[in-house]
mmCIF file of C-alpha atoms in Angstrom:
data_model
loop_
_atom_site.group_PDB
_atom_site.id
_atom_site.type_symbol
_atom_site.label_atom_id
_atom_site.label_comp_id
_atom_site.label_asym_id
_atom_site.label_seq_id
_atom_site.Cartn_x
_atom_site.Cartn_y
_atom_site.Cartn_z
ATOM 1 C CA MET A 1 7.998 -45.052 -0.311
ATOM 2 C CA LYS A 2 10.046 -44.746 -3.454
ATOM 3 C CA LEU A 3 9.765 -41.133 -4.574
ATOM 4 C CA LEU A 4 10.917 -40.096 -8.033
ATOM 5 C CA ARG A 5 10.689 -37.395 -10.663
ATOM 6 C CA PHE A 6 9.867 -38.081 -14.294
ATOM 7 C CA GLY A 7 9.694 -36.245 -17.585
ATOM 8 C CA ALA A 8 11.899 -34.118 -19.818
ATOM 9 C CA PRO A 9 14.949 -32.400 -18.304
ATOM 10 C CA GLY A 10 13.880 -29.216 -16.571
ATOM 11 C CA SER A 11 10.200 -30.167 -16.671
ATOM 12 C CA GLU A 12 10.131 -33.133 -14.296
ATOM 13 C CA LYS A 13 7.013 -33.960 -12.311
ATOM 14 C CA PRO A 14 6.881 -35.705 -8.922
ATOM 15 C CA GLY A 15 5.859 -39.333 -8.740
ATOM 16 C CA LEU A 16 6.218 -42.514 -6.778
ATOM 17 C CA MET A 17 6.699 -46.190 -7.449
ATOM 18 C CA ASP A 18 3.723 -48.238 -6.266
ATOM 19 C CA ALA A 19 3.843 -51.730 -4.786
ATOM 20 C CA SER A 20 3.413 -53.326 -8.229
ATOM 21 C CA GLY A 21 6.325 -51.410 -9.744
ATOM 22 C CA GLN A 22 4.235 -48.870 -11.663
ATOM 23 C CA ILE A 23 5.114 -45.188 -11.660
ATOM 24 C CA ARG A 24 2.278 -43.015 -10.354
ATOM 25 C CA ASP A 25 1.926 -39.290 -11.036
ATOM 26 C CA LEU A 26 1.886 -37.086 -7.928
ATOM 27 C CA SER A 27 1.671 -33.759 -9.751
ATOM 28 C CA GLY A 28 -2.009 -33.446 -8.879
ATOM 29 C CA VAL A 29 -1.100 -33.693 -5.193
ATOM 30 C CA ILE A 30 2.159 -31.732 -4.887
ATOM 31 C CA ALA A 31 4.064 -29.442 -7.224
ATOM 32 C CA ASP A 32 7.425 -31.058 -6.466
ATOM 33 C CA PHE A 33 9.458 -32.490 -3.602
ATOM 34 C CA ASP A 34 9.916 -29.196 -1.806
ATOM 35 C CA ALA A 35 10.487 -28.594 1.913
ATOM 36 C CA ALA A 36 6.831 -29.179 2.752
ATOM 37 C CA ALA A 37 6.663 -32.472 0.850
ATOM 38 C CA LEU A 38 9.916 -33.789 2.362
ATOM 39 C CA SER A 39 8.961 -32.913 5.944
ATOM 40 C CA PRO A 40 7.697 -35.696 8.225
ATOM 41 C CA ASP A 41 4.126 -34.415 7.873
ATOM 42 C CA GLY A 42 4.466 -34.146 4.104
ATOM 43 C CA LEU A 43 5.822 -37.671 3.777
ATOM 44 C CA ALA A 44 3.054 -38.976 6.038
ATOM 45 C CA ARG A 45 0.444 -37.392 3.761
ATOM 46 C CA LEU A 46 1.994 -39.023 0.705
ATOM 47 C CA ALA A 47 2.159 -42.385 2.469
ATOM 48 C CA ALA A 48 -1.564 -42.166 3.254
ATOM 49 C CA LEU A 49 -2.567 -41.684 -0.400
ATOM 50 C CA ASP A 50 -4.549 -44.301 -2.288
ATOM 51 C CA THR A 51 -1.885 -44.898 -4.929
ATOM 52 C CA ALA A 52 -4.307 -46.869 -7.112
ATOM 53 C CA SER A 53 -6.219 -43.637 -7.703
ATOM 54 C CA LEU A 54 -3.168 -41.820 -9.081
ATOM 55 C CA PRO A 55 -2.496 -41.649 -12.848
ATOM 56 C CA VAL A 56 -0.117 -44.269 -14.238
ATOM 57 C CA VAL A 57 3.021 -43.011 -15.985
ATOM 58 C CA PRO A 58 4.323 -45.014 -18.987
ATOM 59 C CA ALA A 59 7.123 -47.343 -17.955
ATOM 60 C CA ASP A 60 9.537 -45.969 -20.574
ATOM 61 C CA THR A 61 9.313 -42.389 -19.287
ATOM 62 C CA ARG A 62 12.649 -40.771 -18.457
ATOM 63 C CA LEU A 63 13.463 -40.481 -14.763
ATOM 64 C CA GLY A 64 15.135 -37.263 -13.646
ATOM 65 C CA PRO A 65 17.012 -36.565 -10.425
ATOM 66 C CA CYS A 66 14.855 -37.874 -7.593
ATOM 67 C CA VAL A 67 14.837 -34.455 -5.886
ATOM 68 C CA PRO A 68 14.894 -30.956 -7.397
ATOM 69 C CA ARG A 69 18.096 -28.936 -7.567
ATOM 70 C CA PRO A 70 19.157 -28.470 -3.924
ATOM 71 C CA SER A 71 20.611 -25.456 -2.171
ATOM 72 C CA HIS A 72 23.567 -27.645 -1.168
ATOM 73 C CA PHE A 73 25.042 -30.687 -2.908
ATOM 74 C CA ILE A 74 27.654 -31.791 -0.385
ATOM 75 C CA ALA A 75 30.103 -34.671 -0.691
ATOM 76 C CA VAL A 76 32.337 -36.558 1.713
ATOM 77 C CA GLY A 77 35.718 -37.845 0.584
ATOM 78 C CA LEU A 78 37.821 -40.839 1.597
ATOM 79 C CA ASN A 79 35.098 -42.314 3.806
ATOM 80 C CA TYR A 80 36.132 -45.958 3.281
ATOM 81 C CA VAL A 81 39.545 -47.087 4.545
ATOM 82 C CA ASP A 82 40.396 -49.129 1.436
ATOM 83 C CA HIS A 83 39.513 -46.220 -0.855
ATOM 84 C CA ALA A 84 41.833 -43.937 1.115
ATOM 85 C CA HIS A 85 44.579 -46.552 0.737
ATOM 86 C CA GLU A 86 44.084 -46.918 -3.027
ATOM 87 C CA SER A 87 44.133 -43.113 -3.343
ATOM 88 C CA ASN A 88 47.457 -42.982 -1.452
ATOM 89 C CA MET A 89 45.930 -40.591 1.061
ATOM 90 C CA PRO A 90 45.885 -40.753 4.876
ATOM 91 C CA ILE A 91 42.867 -42.015 6.791
ATOM 92 C CA PRO A 92 40.957 -38.872 7.749
ATOM 93 C CA SER A 93 40.507 -38.062 11.418
ATOM 94 C CA GLU A 94 37.473 -35.908 10.571
ATOM 95 C CA PRO A 95 35.190 -36.065 7.535
ATOM 96 C CA ILE A 96 36.641 -34.529 4.380
ATOM 97 C CA VAL A 97 33.891 -32.275 3.061
ATOM 98 C CA PHE A 98 33.604 -30.616 -0.336
ATOM 99 C CA SER A 99 30.871 -29.448 -2.678
ATOM 100 C CA LYS A 100 29.505 -30.538 -6.005
ATOM 101 C CA ALA A 101 27.809 -27.792 -7.987
ATOM 102 C CA PRO A 102 24.025 -28.243 -7.844
ATOM 103 C CA SER A 103 24.104 -27.827 -11.636
ATOM 104 C CA SER A 104 25.931 -31.192 -11.854
ATOM 105 C CA LEU A 105 22.710 -32.984 -10.882
ATOM 106 C CA SER A 106 21.341 -35.387 -13.502
ATOM 107 C CA GLY A 107 19.013 -38.347 -13.834
ATOM 108 C CA PRO A 108 19.959 -41.972 -13.141
ATOM 109 C CA THR A 109 20.065 -43.012 -16.805
ATOM 110 C CA ASP A 110 21.086 -39.716 -18.411
ATOM 111 C CA PRO A 111 24.370 -39.782 -20.345
ATOM 112 C CA VAL A 112 27.466 -38.681 -18.454
ATOM 113 C CA LEU A 113 29.284 -36.045 -20.501
ATOM 114 C CA ILE A 114 33.053 -35.875 -20.083
ATOM 115 C CA PRO A 115 35.281 -33.140 -21.524
ATOM 116 C CA ALA A 116 36.637 -33.848 -24.994
ATOM 117 C CA GLY A 117 40.114 -35.251 -24.531
ATOM 118 C CA SER A 118 39.506 -36.134 -20.893
ATOM 119 C CA GLN A 119 42.104 -38.606 -19.699
ATOM 120 C CA LYS A 120 41.088 -39.097 -16.059
ATOM 121 C CA SER A 121 37.295 -39.156 -15.676
ATOM 122 C CA ASP A 122 36.353 -41.644 -12.977
ATOM 123 C CA TRP A 123 33.398 -43.374 -11.334
ATOM 124 C CA GLU A 124 32.291 -43.522 -7.676
ATOM 125 C CA VAL A 125 29.187 -45.365 -6.441
ATOM 126 C CA GLU A 126 27.930 -43.764 -3.221
ATOM 127 C CA ILE A 127 24.931 -43.714 -0.927
ATOM 128 C CA ALA A 128 23.490 -40.231 -0.514
ATOM 129 C CA PHE A 129 20.986 -38.900 1.986
ATOM 130 C CA VAL A 130 18.466 -36.110 1.506
ATOM 131 C CA ILE A 131 17.535 -33.796 4.348
ATOM 132 C CA GLY A 132 13.844 -33.631 5.243
ATOM 133 C CA THR A 133 13.890 -31.419 8.318
ATOM 134 C CA PRO A 134 16.411 -28.569 8.657
ATOM 135 C CA ALA A 135 19.345 -29.502 10.875
ATOM 136 C CA PHE A 136 21.602 -27.115 12.763
ATOM 137 C CA ARG A 137 23.864 -28.316 15.565
ATOM 138 C CA VAL A 138 21.949 -31.530 16.084
ATOM 139 C CA THR A 139 23.289 -34.436 18.117
ATOM 140 C CA GLU A 140 24.220 -37.744 16.562
ATOM 141 C CA ALA A 141 21.369 -39.406 18.475
ATOM 142 C CA GLU A 142 18.770 -37.199 16.794
ATOM 143 C CA ALA A 143 20.523 -36.817 13.443
ATOM 144 C CA LEU A 144 18.623 -39.420 11.418
ATOM 145 C CA ASP A 145 15.311 -37.809 12.376
ATOM 146 C CA HIS A 146 16.333 -35.027 9.986
ATOM 147 C CA VAL A 147 16.786 -37.370 7.003
ATOM 148 C CA ALA A 148 13.929 -37.809 4.523
ATOM 149 C CA GLY A 149 15.482 -40.726 2.686
ATOM 150 C CA TYR A 150 18.365 -42.255 0.756
ATOM 151 C CA CYS A 151 19.371 -42.630 -2.876
ATOM 152 C CA ILE A 152 22.241 -43.676 -5.122
ATOM 153 C CA CYS A 153 24.733 -41.089 -6.315
ATOM 154 C CA ASN A 154 27.463 -41.612 -8.901
ATOM 155 C CA ASP A 155 30.052 -39.045 -7.815
ATOM 156 C CA VAL A 156 31.650 -38.734 -11.258
ATOM 157 C CA SER A 157 35.061 -37.086 -11.007
ATOM 158 C CA GLU A 158 37.613 -35.666 -13.448
ATOM 159 C CA ARG A 159 40.760 -36.485 -11.481
ATOM 160 C CA SER A 160 43.121 -34.103 -13.293
ATOM 161 C CA TYR A 161 40.763 -31.203 -12.499
ATOM 162 C CA GLN A 162 40.311 -32.468 -8.943
ATOM 163 C CA LEU A 163 43.904 -33.203 -7.987
ATOM 164 C CA GLU A 164 46.289 -31.580 -10.464
ATOM 165 C CA ARG A 165 44.887 -28.086 -10.950
ATOM 166 C CA GLY A 166 45.278 -26.750 -7.400
ATOM 167 C CA GLY A 167 42.565 -25.402 -5.119
ATOM 168 C CA GLN A 168 39.415 -27.253 -4.203
ATOM 169 C CA TRP A 169 38.159 -30.682 -5.251
ATOM 170 C CA LEU A 170 34.851 -29.292 -6.531
ATOM 171 C CA LYS A 171 36.554 -28.338 -9.826
ATOM 172 C CA GLY A 172 36.747 -32.022 -10.718
ATOM 173 C CA LYS A 173 33.323 -32.883 -9.342
ATOM 174 C CA SER A 174 30.984 -30.275 -10.785
ATOM 175 C CA LEU A 175 30.666 -30.576 -14.543
ATOM 176 C CA PRO A 176 27.094 -30.928 -15.856
ATOM 177 C CA THR A 177 25.933 -34.594 -15.536
ATOM 178 C CA PHE A 178 28.621 -35.382 -12.920
ATOM 179 C CA GLY A 179 25.955 -35.944 -10.238
ATOM 180 C CA PRO A 180 23.451 -38.647 -11.257
ATOM 181 C CA VAL A 181 21.053 -39.332 -8.362
ATOM 182 C CA GLY A 182 18.160 -41.767 -8.162
ATOM 183 C CA PRO A 183 16.368 -43.651 -9.595
ATOM 184 C CA TRP A 184 14.300 -42.847 -6.554
ATOM 185 C CA LEU A 185 14.507 -41.509 -3.039
ATOM 186 C CA VAL A 186 13.681 -44.325 -0.625
ATOM 187 C CA THR A 187 12.167 -42.958 2.554
ATOM 188 C CA ARG A 188 13.979 -43.707 5.767
ATOM 189 C CA ASP A 189 11.269 -46.005 7.131
ATOM 190 C CA GLU A 190 11.790 -48.460 4.235
ATOM 191 C CA VAL A 191 15.575 -48.669 4.314
ATOM 192 C CA GLY A 192 16.149 -50.482 7.591
ATOM 193 C CA ASP A 193 19.779 -50.459 8.726
ATOM 194 C CA VAL A 194 21.399 -47.889 6.438
ATOM 195 C CA GLN A 195 24.811 -48.935 7.761
ATOM 196 C CA ASN A 196 24.466 -52.437 6.338
ATOM 197 C CA LEU A 197 23.812 -52.009 2.606
ATOM 198 C CA GLY A 198 25.827 -53.443 -0.264
ATOM 199 C CA LEU A 199 27.137 -51.197 -3.072
ATOM 200 C CA TRP A 200 28.480 -52.150 -6.515
ATOM 201 C CA LEU A 201 29.510 -50.607 -9.817
ATOM 202 C CA ASP A 202 30.379 -52.145 -13.196
ATOM 203 C CA VAL A 203 32.029 -50.578 -16.243
ATOM 204 C CA ASN A 204 31.152 -52.280 -19.534
ATOM 205 C CA GLY A 205 29.832 -55.265 -17.581
ATOM 206 C CA GLU A 206 32.999 -55.764 -15.536
ATOM 207 C CA ARG A 207 32.813 -55.354 -11.772
ATOM 208 C CA ARG A 208 34.899 -52.447 -10.524
ATOM 209 C CA GLN A 209 33.521 -51.644 -7.083
ATOM 210 C CA THR A 210 32.050 -53.801 -4.350
ATOM 211 C CA GLY A 211 31.486 -52.529 -0.839
ATOM 212 C CA THR A 212 29.195 -52.164 2.111
ATOM 213 C CA THR A 213 28.114 -49.170 4.155
ATOM 214 C CA SER A 214 28.993 -51.173 7.275
ATOM 215 C CA VAL A 215 32.655 -50.183 6.870
ATOM 216 C CA MET A 216 32.197 -46.454 6.338
ATOM 217 C CA ILE A 217 34.652 -44.518 8.500
ATOM 218 C CA PHE A 218 32.003 -41.942 9.413
ATOM 219 C CA GLY A 219 28.428 -43.233 9.474
ATOM 220 C CA ILE A 220 25.476 -41.251 8.222
ATOM 221 C CA ALA A 221 24.225 -40.191 11.667
ATOM 222 C CA HIS A 222 27.691 -38.860 12.430
ATOM 223 C CA LEU A 223 27.832 -36.998 9.114
ATOM 224 C CA VAL A 224 24.474 -35.287 9.660
ATOM 225 C CA SER A 225 25.520 -34.148 13.118
ATOM 226 C CA TYR A 226 29.028 -33.170 12.011
ATOM 227 C CA LEU A 227 27.911 -31.091 9.028
ATOM 228 C CA SER A 228 25.234 -29.398 11.100
ATOM 229 C CA GLN A 229 27.929 -27.955 13.351
ATOM 230 C CA PHE A 230 29.196 -25.839 10.440
ATOM 231 C CA MET A 231 26.051 -25.032 8.475
ATOM 232 C CA ARG A 232 22.289 -25.249 8.539
ATOM 233 C CA LEU A 233 21.278 -28.213 6.425
ATOM 234 C CA GLU A 234 18.052 -27.395 4.580
ATOM 235 C CA ALA A 235 15.241 -29.645 3.384
ATOM 236 C CA GLY A 236 16.170 -31.047 -0.013
ATOM 237 C CA ASP A 237 19.932 -30.796 0.514
ATOM 238 C CA ILE A 238 21.823 -33.804 -0.833
ATOM 239 C CA VAL A 239 24.860 -35.250 0.935
ATOM 240 C CA THR A 240 26.746 -38.046 -0.808
ATOM 241 C CA THR A 241 28.860 -39.992 1.607
ATOM 242 C CA GLY A 242 31.943 -41.443 -0.051
ATOM 243 C CA THR A 243 32.827 -44.441 -2.173
ATOM 244 C CA PRO A 244 34.256 -47.925 -1.529
ATOM 245 C CA PRO A 245 37.462 -49.081 -3.247
ATOM 246 C CA GLY A 246 37.654 -49.890 -6.936
ATOM 247 C CA VAL A 247 37.768 -46.485 -8.608
ATOM 248 C CA GLY A 248 39.734 -46.111 -11.825
ATOM 249 C CA MET A 249 42.374 -43.932 -10.178
ATOM 250 C CA GLY A 250 43.239 -46.785 -7.817
ATOM 251 C CA MET A 251 43.661 -49.509 -10.433
ATOM 252 C CA LYS A 252 47.113 -50.718 -11.450
ATOM 253 C CA PRO A 253 47.567 -49.343 -14.004
ATOM 254 C CA PRO A 254 44.892 -46.649 -13.602
ATOM 255 C CA MET A 255 41.882 -46.975 -15.905
ATOM 256 C CA PHE A 256 39.512 -44.118 -16.698
ATOM 257 C CA LEU A 257 36.287 -43.507 -18.571
ATOM 258 C CA LYS A 258 36.129 -42.918 -22.300
ATOM 259 C CA ALA A 259 33.305 -42.181 -24.712
ATOM 260 C CA GLY A 260 31.163 -45.261 -25.276
ATOM 261 C CA ASP A 261 31.738 -46.780 -21.849
ATOM 262 C CA VAL A 262 28.653 -47.807 -19.863
ATOM 263 C CA MET A 263 28.473 -47.594 -16.081
ATOM 264 C CA THR A 264 25.898 -49.632 -14.166
ATOM 265 C CA LEU A 265 25.684 -49.321 -10.406
ATOM 266 C CA GLY A 266 23.388 -50.096 -7.524
ATOM 267 C CA ILE A 267 22.833 -50.174 -3.795
ATOM 268 C CA GLU A 268 20.859 -52.786 -1.920
ATOM 269 C CA GLY A 269 17.257 -51.614 -1.575
ATOM 270 C CA LEU A 270 17.862 -48.340 -3.431
ATOM 271 C CA GLY A 271 17.709 -49.500 -7.055
ATOM 272 C CA GLU A 272 20.143 -49.198 -9.948
ATOM 273 C CA GLN A 273 21.546 -46.620 -12.346
ATOM 274 C CA ARG A 274 22.932 -46.876 -15.881
ATOM 275 C CA GLN A 275 24.899 -44.190 -17.729
ATOM 276 C CA GLU A 276 26.562 -44.128 -21.121
ATOM 277 C CA VAL A 277 29.659 -41.945 -21.331
ATOM 278 C CA ARG A 278 29.776 -39.323 -24.068
ATOM 279 C CA GLU A 279 32.067 -36.388 -24.829
ATOM 280 C CA PHE A 280 31.223 -32.729 -25.002
ATOM 281 C CA ALA A 281 33.350 -30.155 -26.774
#
């Protein structure tokens, strides 16, 4: 299934994309994609619905984040060898883990708002997974059983805040709109081999990033198991798993986002996003 949320910011309703590409309203069935809906039983109930009986949502309706604001919005850094090289950082021996503020979450076509005068705002196409069943100290063999599905995340980053202001990376990762996810959450059963998906990102129609999840340093099963050693992952938590090479920071000379730029990005089987860059005061 392709699960999504639609409507005005803060008032999104749950929906799904049917086989013909129409958005169907699930708000008469569930209130939102909460822990019950994302559990294996909850997803099975949604999969058994007669989608033709559900109300059709107009095609031009705004899509919000594909899951509600999570308790944790976790990110993994330097998870592709070539991205570590372009960042002039060592290959990690264990996953580099940091947080994005849950308030950074935004929809897949919402504008990305960068600080006025920002000189180093950057793009990062990533595959993210959403937890469906709580995970604490799970093995790698059972890890994917705890995943509800996968989606695209643009891990927008203000590099001067991230790398030049001391402390933790989350300062450069957490501004409002710096976490577009969606357009939909694709359930695990429809994704196939999650470690063999192509990723891409363009800025103003020019290709910046091309990659594949097959060369991630730490695969998704490993990440679920690894993170669960340090925390209890809850249903609805989002974990975005790192970006392939081609970020603005790694270009020679570096190139960063400015107001008016348009990012388009996608992952094989998971859809596409589009964001226009704007400034906020």
